[in-house]
Short mmCIF file of C-alpha atoms (C1' of nucleotides) and ligand atoms in Angstrom, two decimals:
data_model
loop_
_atom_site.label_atom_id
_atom_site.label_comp_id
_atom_site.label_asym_id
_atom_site.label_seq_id
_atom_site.Cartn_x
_atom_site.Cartn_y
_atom_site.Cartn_z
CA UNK A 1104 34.77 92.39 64.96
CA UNK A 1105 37.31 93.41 62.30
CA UNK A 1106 34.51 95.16 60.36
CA UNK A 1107 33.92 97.54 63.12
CA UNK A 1108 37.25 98.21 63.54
CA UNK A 1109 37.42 99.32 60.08
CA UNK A 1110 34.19 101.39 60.36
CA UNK A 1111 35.97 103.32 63.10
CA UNK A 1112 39.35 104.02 61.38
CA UNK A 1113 37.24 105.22 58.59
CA UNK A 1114 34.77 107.42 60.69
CA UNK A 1115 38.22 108.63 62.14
CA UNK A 1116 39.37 109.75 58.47
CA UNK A 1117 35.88 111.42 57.93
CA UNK A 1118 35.42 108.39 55.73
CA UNK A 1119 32.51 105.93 55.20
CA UNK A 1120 32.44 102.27 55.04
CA UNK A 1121 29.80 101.79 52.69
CA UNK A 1122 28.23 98.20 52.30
CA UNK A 1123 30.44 97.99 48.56
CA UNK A 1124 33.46 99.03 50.88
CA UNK A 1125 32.19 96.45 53.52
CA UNK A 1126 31.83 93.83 50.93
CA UNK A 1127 35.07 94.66 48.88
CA UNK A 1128 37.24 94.57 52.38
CA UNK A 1129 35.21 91.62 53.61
CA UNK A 1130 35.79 89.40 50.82
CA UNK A 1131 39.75 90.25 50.98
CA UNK A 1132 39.92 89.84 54.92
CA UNK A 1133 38.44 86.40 53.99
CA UNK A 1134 41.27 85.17 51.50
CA UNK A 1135 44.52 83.65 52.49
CA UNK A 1136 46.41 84.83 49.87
CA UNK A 1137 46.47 88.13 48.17
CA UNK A 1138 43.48 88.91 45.23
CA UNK A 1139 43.77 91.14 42.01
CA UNK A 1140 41.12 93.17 41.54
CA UNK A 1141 39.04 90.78 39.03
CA UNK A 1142 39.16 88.13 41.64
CA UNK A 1143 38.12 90.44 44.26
CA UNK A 1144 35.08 91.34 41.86
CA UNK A 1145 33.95 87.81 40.95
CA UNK A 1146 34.42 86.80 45.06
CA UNK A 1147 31.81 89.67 45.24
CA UNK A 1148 29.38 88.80 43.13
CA UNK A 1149 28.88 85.24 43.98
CA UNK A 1150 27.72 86.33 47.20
CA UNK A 1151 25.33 88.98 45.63
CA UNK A 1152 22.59 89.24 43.60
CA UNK A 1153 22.62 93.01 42.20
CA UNK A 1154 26.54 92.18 40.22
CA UNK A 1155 29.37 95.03 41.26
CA UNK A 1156 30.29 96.60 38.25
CA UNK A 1157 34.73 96.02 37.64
CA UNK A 1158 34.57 100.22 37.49
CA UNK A 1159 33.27 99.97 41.53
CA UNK A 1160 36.24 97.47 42.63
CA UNK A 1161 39.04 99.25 41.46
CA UNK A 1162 37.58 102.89 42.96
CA UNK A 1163 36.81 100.80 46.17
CA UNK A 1164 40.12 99.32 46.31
CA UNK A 1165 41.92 102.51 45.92
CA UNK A 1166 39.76 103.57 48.97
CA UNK A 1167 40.74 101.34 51.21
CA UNK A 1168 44.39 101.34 50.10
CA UNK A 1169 44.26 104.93 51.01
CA UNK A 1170 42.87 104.19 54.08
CA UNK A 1171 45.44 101.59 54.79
CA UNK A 1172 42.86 98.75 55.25
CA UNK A 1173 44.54 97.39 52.61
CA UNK A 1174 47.64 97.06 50.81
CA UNK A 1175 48.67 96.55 47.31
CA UNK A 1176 51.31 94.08 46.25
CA UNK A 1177 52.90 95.86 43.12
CA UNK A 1178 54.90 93.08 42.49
CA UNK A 1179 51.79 91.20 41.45
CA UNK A 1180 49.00 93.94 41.07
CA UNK A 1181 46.92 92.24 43.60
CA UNK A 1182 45.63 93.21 47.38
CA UNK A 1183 45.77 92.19 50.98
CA UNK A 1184 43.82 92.88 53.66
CA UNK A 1185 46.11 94.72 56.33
CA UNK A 1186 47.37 92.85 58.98
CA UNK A 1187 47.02 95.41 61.50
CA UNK A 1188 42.89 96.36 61.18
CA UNK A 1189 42.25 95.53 64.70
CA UNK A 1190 45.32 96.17 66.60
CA UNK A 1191 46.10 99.79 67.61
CA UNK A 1192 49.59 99.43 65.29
CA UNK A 1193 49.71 102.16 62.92
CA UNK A 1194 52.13 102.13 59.83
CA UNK A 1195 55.00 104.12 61.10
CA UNK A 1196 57.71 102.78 59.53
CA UNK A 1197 58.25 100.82 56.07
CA UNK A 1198 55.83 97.46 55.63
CA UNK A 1199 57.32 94.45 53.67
CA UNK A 1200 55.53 91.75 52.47
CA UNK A 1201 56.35 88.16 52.92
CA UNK A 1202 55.13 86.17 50.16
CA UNK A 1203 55.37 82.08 50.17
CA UNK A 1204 55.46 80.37 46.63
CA UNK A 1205 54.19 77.06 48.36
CA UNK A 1206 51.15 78.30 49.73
CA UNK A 1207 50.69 81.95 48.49
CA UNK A 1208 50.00 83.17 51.74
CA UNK A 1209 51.32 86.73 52.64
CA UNK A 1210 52.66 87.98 55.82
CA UNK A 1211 52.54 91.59 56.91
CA UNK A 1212 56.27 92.67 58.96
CA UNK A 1213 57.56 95.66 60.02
CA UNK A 1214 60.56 97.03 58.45
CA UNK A 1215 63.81 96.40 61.07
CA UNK A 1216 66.12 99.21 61.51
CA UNK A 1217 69.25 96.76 60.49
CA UNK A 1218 67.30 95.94 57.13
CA UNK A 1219 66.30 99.90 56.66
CA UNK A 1220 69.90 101.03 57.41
CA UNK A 1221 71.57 98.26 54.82
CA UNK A 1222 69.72 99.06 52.26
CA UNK A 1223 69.90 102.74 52.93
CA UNK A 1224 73.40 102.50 52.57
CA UNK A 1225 73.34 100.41 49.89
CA UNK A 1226 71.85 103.40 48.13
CA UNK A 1227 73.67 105.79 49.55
CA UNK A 1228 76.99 104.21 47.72
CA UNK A 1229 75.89 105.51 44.16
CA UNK A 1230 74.42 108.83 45.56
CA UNK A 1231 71.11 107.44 46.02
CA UNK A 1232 68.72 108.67 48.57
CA UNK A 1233 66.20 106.18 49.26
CA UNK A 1234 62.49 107.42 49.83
CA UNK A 1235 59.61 104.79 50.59
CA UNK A 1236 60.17 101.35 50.49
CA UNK A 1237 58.16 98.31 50.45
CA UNK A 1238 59.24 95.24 49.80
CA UNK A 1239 57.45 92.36 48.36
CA UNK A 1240 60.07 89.61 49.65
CA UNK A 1241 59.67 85.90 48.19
CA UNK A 1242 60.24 82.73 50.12
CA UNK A 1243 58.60 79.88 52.23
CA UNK A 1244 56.79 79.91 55.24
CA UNK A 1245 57.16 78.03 58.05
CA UNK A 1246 54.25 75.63 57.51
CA UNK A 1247 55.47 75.28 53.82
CA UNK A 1248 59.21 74.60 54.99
CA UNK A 1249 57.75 71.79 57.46
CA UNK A 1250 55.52 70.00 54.76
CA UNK A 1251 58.04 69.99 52.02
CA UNK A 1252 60.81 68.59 55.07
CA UNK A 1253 58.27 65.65 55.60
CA UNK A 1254 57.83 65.20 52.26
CA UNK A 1255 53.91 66.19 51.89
CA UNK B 603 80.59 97.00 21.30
CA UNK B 604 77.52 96.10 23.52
CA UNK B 605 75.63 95.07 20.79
CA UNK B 606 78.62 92.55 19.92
CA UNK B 607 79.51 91.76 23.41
CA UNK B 608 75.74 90.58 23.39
CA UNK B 609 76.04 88.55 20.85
CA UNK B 610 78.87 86.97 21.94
CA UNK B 611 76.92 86.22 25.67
CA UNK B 612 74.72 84.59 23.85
CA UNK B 613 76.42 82.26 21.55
CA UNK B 614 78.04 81.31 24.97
CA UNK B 615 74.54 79.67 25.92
CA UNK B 616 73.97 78.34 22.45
CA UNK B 617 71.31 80.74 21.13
CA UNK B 618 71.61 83.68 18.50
CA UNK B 619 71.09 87.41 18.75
CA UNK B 620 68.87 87.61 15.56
CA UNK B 621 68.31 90.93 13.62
CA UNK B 622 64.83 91.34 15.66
CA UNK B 623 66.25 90.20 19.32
CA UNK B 624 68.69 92.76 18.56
CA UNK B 625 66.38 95.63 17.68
CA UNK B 626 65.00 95.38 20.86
CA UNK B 627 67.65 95.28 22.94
CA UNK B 628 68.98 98.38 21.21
CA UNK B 629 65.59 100.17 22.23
CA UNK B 630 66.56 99.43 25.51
CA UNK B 631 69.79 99.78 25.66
CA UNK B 632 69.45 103.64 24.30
CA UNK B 633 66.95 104.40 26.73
CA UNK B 634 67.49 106.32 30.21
CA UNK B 635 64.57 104.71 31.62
CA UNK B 636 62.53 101.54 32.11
CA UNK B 637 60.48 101.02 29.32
CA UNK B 638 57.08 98.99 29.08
CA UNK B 639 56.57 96.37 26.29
CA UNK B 640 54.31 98.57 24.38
CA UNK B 641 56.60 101.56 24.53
CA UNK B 642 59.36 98.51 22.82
CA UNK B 643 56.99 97.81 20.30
CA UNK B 644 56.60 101.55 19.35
CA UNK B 645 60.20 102.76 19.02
CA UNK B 646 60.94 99.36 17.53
CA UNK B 647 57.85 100.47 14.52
CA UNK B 648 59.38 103.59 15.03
CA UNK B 649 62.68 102.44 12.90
CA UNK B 650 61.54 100.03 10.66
CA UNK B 651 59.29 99.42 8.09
CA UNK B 652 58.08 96.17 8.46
CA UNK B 653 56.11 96.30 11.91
CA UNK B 654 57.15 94.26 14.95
CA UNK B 655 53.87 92.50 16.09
CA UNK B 656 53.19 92.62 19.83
CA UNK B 657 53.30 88.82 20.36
CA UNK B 658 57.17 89.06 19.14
CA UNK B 659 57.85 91.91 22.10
CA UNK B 660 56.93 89.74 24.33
CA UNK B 661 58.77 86.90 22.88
CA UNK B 662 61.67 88.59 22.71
CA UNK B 663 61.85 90.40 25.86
CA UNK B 664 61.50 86.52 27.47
CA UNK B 665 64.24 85.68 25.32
CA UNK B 666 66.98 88.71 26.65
CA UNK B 667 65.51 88.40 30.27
CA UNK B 668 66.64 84.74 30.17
CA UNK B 669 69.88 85.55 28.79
CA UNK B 670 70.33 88.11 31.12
CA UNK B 671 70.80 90.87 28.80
CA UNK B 672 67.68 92.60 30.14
CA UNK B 673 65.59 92.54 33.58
CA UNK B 674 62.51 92.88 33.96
CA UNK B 675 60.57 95.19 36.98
CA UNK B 676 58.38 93.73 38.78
CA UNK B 677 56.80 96.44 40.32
CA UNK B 678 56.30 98.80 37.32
CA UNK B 679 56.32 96.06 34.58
CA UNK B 680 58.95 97.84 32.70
CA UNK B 681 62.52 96.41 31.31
CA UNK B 682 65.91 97.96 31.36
CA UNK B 683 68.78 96.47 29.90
CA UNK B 684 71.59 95.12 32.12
CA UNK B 685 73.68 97.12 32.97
CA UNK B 686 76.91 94.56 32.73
CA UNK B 687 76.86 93.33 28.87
CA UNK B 688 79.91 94.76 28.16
CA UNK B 689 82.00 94.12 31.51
CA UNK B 690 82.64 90.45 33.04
CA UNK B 691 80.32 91.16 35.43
CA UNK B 692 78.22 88.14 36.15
CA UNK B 693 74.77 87.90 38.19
CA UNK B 694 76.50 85.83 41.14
CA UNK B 695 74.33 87.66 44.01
CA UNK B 696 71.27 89.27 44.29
CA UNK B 697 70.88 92.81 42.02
CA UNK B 698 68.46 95.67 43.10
CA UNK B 699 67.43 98.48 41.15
CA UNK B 700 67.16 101.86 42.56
CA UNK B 701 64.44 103.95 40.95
CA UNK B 702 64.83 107.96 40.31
CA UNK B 703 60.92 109.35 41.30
CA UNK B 704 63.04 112.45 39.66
CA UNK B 705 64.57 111.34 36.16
CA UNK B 706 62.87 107.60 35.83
CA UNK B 707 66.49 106.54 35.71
CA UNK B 708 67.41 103.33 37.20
CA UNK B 709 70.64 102.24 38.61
CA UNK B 710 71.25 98.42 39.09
CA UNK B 711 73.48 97.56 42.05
CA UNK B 712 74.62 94.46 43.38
CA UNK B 713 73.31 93.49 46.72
CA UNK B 714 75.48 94.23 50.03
CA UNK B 715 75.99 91.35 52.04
CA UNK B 716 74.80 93.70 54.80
CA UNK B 717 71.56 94.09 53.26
CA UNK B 718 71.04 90.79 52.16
CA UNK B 719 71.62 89.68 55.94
CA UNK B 720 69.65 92.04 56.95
CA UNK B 721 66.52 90.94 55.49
CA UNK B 722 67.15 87.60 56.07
CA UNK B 723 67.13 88.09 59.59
CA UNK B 724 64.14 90.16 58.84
CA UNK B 725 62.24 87.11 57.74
CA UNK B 726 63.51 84.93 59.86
CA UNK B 727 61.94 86.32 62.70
CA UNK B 728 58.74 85.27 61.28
CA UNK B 729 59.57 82.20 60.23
CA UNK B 730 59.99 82.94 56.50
CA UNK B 731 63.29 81.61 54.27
CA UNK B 732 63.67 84.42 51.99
CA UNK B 733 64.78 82.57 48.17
CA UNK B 734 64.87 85.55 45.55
CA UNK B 735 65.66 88.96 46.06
CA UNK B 736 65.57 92.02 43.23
CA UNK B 737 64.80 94.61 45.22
CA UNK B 738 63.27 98.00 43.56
CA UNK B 739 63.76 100.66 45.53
CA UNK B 740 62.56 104.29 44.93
CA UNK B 741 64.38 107.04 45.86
CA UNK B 742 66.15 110.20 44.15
CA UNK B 743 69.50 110.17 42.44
CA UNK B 744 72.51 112.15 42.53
CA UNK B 745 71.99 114.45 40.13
CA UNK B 746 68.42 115.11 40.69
CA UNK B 747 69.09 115.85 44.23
CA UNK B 748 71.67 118.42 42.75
CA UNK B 749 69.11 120.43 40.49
CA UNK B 750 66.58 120.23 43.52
CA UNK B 751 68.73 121.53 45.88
CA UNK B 752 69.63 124.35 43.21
CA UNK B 753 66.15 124.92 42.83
CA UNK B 754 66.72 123.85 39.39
"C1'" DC C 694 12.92 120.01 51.82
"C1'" DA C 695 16.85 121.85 49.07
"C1'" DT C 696 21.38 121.55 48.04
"C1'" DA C 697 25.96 119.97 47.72
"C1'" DA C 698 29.15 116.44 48.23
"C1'" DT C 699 30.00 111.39 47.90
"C1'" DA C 700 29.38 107.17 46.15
"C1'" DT C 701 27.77 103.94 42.82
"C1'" DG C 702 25.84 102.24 38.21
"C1'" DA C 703 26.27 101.71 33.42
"C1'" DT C 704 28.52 101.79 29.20
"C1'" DA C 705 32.26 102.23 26.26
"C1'" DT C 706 36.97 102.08 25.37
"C1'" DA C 707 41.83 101.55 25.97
"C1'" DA C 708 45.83 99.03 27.30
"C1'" DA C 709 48.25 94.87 28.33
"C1'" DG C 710 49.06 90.18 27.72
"C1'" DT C 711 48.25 85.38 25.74
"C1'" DA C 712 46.89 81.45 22.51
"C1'" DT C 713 47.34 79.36 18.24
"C1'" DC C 714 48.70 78.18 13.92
"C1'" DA C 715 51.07 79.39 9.70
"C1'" DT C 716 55.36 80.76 7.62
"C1'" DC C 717 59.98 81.60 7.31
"C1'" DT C 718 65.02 80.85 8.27
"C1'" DA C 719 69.09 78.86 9.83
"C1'" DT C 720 71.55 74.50 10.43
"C1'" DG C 721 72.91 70.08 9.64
"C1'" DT C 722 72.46 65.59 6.84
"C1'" DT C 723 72.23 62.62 2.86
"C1'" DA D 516 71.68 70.64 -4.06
"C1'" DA D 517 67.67 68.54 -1.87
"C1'" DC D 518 65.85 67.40 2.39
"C1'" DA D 519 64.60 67.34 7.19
"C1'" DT D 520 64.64 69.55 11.60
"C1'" DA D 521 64.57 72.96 15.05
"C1'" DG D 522 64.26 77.66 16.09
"C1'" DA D 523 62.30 82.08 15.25
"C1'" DT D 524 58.91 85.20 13.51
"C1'" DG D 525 54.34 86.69 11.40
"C1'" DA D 526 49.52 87.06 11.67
"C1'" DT D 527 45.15 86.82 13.74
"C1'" DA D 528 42.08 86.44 17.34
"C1'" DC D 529 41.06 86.74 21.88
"C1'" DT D 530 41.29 87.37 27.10
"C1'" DT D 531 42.38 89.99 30.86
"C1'" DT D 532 43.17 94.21 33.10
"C1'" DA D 533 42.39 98.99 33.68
"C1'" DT D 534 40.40 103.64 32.70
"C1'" DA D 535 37.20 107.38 31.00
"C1'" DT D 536 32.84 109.42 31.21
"C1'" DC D 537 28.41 110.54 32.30
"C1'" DA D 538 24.13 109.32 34.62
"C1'" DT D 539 21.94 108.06 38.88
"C1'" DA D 540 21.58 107.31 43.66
"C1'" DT D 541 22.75 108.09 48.34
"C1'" DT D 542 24.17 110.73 52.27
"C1'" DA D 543 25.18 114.76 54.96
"C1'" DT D 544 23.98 119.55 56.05
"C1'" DG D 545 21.62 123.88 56.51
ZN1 ZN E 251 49.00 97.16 57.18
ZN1 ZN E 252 53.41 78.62 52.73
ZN1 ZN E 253 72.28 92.92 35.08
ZN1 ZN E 254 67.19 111.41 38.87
#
DNA sequence: CATAATATGATATAAAGTATCATCTATGTT
DNA sequence: AACATAGATGATACTTTATATCATATTATG
């Protein structure tokens, strides 16, 4: 189960995965599109009876971003559950975000080396040297592009 | 004059650069880095004597985003001010920002076709059909790599 | 158990952004 | 000039988002 997995990459960090953390990471693995943190608190505390206080969400959330469970979209100030929780892929190289404005669901790639390279160079032009990058890319996805074609 | 060259942009699209639209701009347009609407508001109250309410920030930066006299960042929530008022320079292809982590200054370049390309292919892999790109890429520029490298 | 380190609760406050309606100003018409 | 209209700004209140701070609880460790 996903949850385990995340107990384990957290045990690995010397971290726990409190229930909050548990809850917090549950209800974000849960939604198909990406949450701000308000969402992510009132998610919570419909399942709940003792209410999560907003204080708790954003210290949780900055938890699990730092232990890559998940990611924030700073494009939009809201968070996704990382793709890769399960799988032994680790975040070597850049993430980019694939957002689609039909559906608003978000899809976690790898940076390419062609797209890395470009853009490097496209920096490198005015004297820029490039240091992290993630993008948060906009577009449609392929269910999206195969409704709208049929007219749904 | 930029602040004329404005003007003129905008009378071109049938609106008016009015004494407040133009305050605001000038904020922007004398400042190195991005600047958030609040910090606007401040320098604009900073000049005047009649203070600039909030609401009319926001108005107003609307207003010169539309007209393309300013662009907004996404990821930091901060304007800069075109940097092609004065030239002929027109928005035909995508424009990325590149982001000094040294200085806070920003640099807006036009997209490479490489680039673009690249991260079309990107999403394409996927499944994805990329539609708007402004990039905001971090990185260090020219001259702070200089002073760092000087031990400056 | 005692202690220290983590994690959460609780409360208050700050910062950012929006809604709404009133007022003013430019522009064009009679 | 008087009037009507649209566009722009002022003013006020409010919502949403985010942070600061200190108290309490929980967990690990000797
Ligand atoms: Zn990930
Ligand atoms: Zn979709
Ligand atoms: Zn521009
Ligand atoms: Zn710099």
């Amino acid at each position: 189960m996903l949850l385990r997995a995340a107990e384990v990459s957290c045990a690995e960090n010397g971290a726990r995965l409190t229930e909050r953390r548990r809850q917090v990471l549950s209800v974000l693995m849960q939604s198909s599109s990406p949450l701000s943190a308000y969402e992510v608190l009132d998610l919570c505390n419909l399942s709940t009876t003792s209410a999560m206080p907003a204080m708790s969400v954003y210290r949780i959330l900055d938890f699990l971003e730092q232990q890559l469970l998940v990611h924030r979209l700073s494009t939009s100030n809201k968070y996704v559950s990382c793709a890769h929780i399960a799988c032994d892929h680790k975040h070597f190289q850049a993430t980019h975000f694939l957002l689609c404005e039909g559906c608003s669901s978000v899809e976690e790639v790898d940076a390419t080396q062609e797209a890395s390279d470009a853009l490097e160079q496209m920096a490198e032009t005015v004297g820029f040297k490039l240091t992290t990058q993630q993008f948060e890319l906009s577009g449609i996805c392929t269910t999206c592009q195969n409704s709208a074609g049929r007219g749904l």
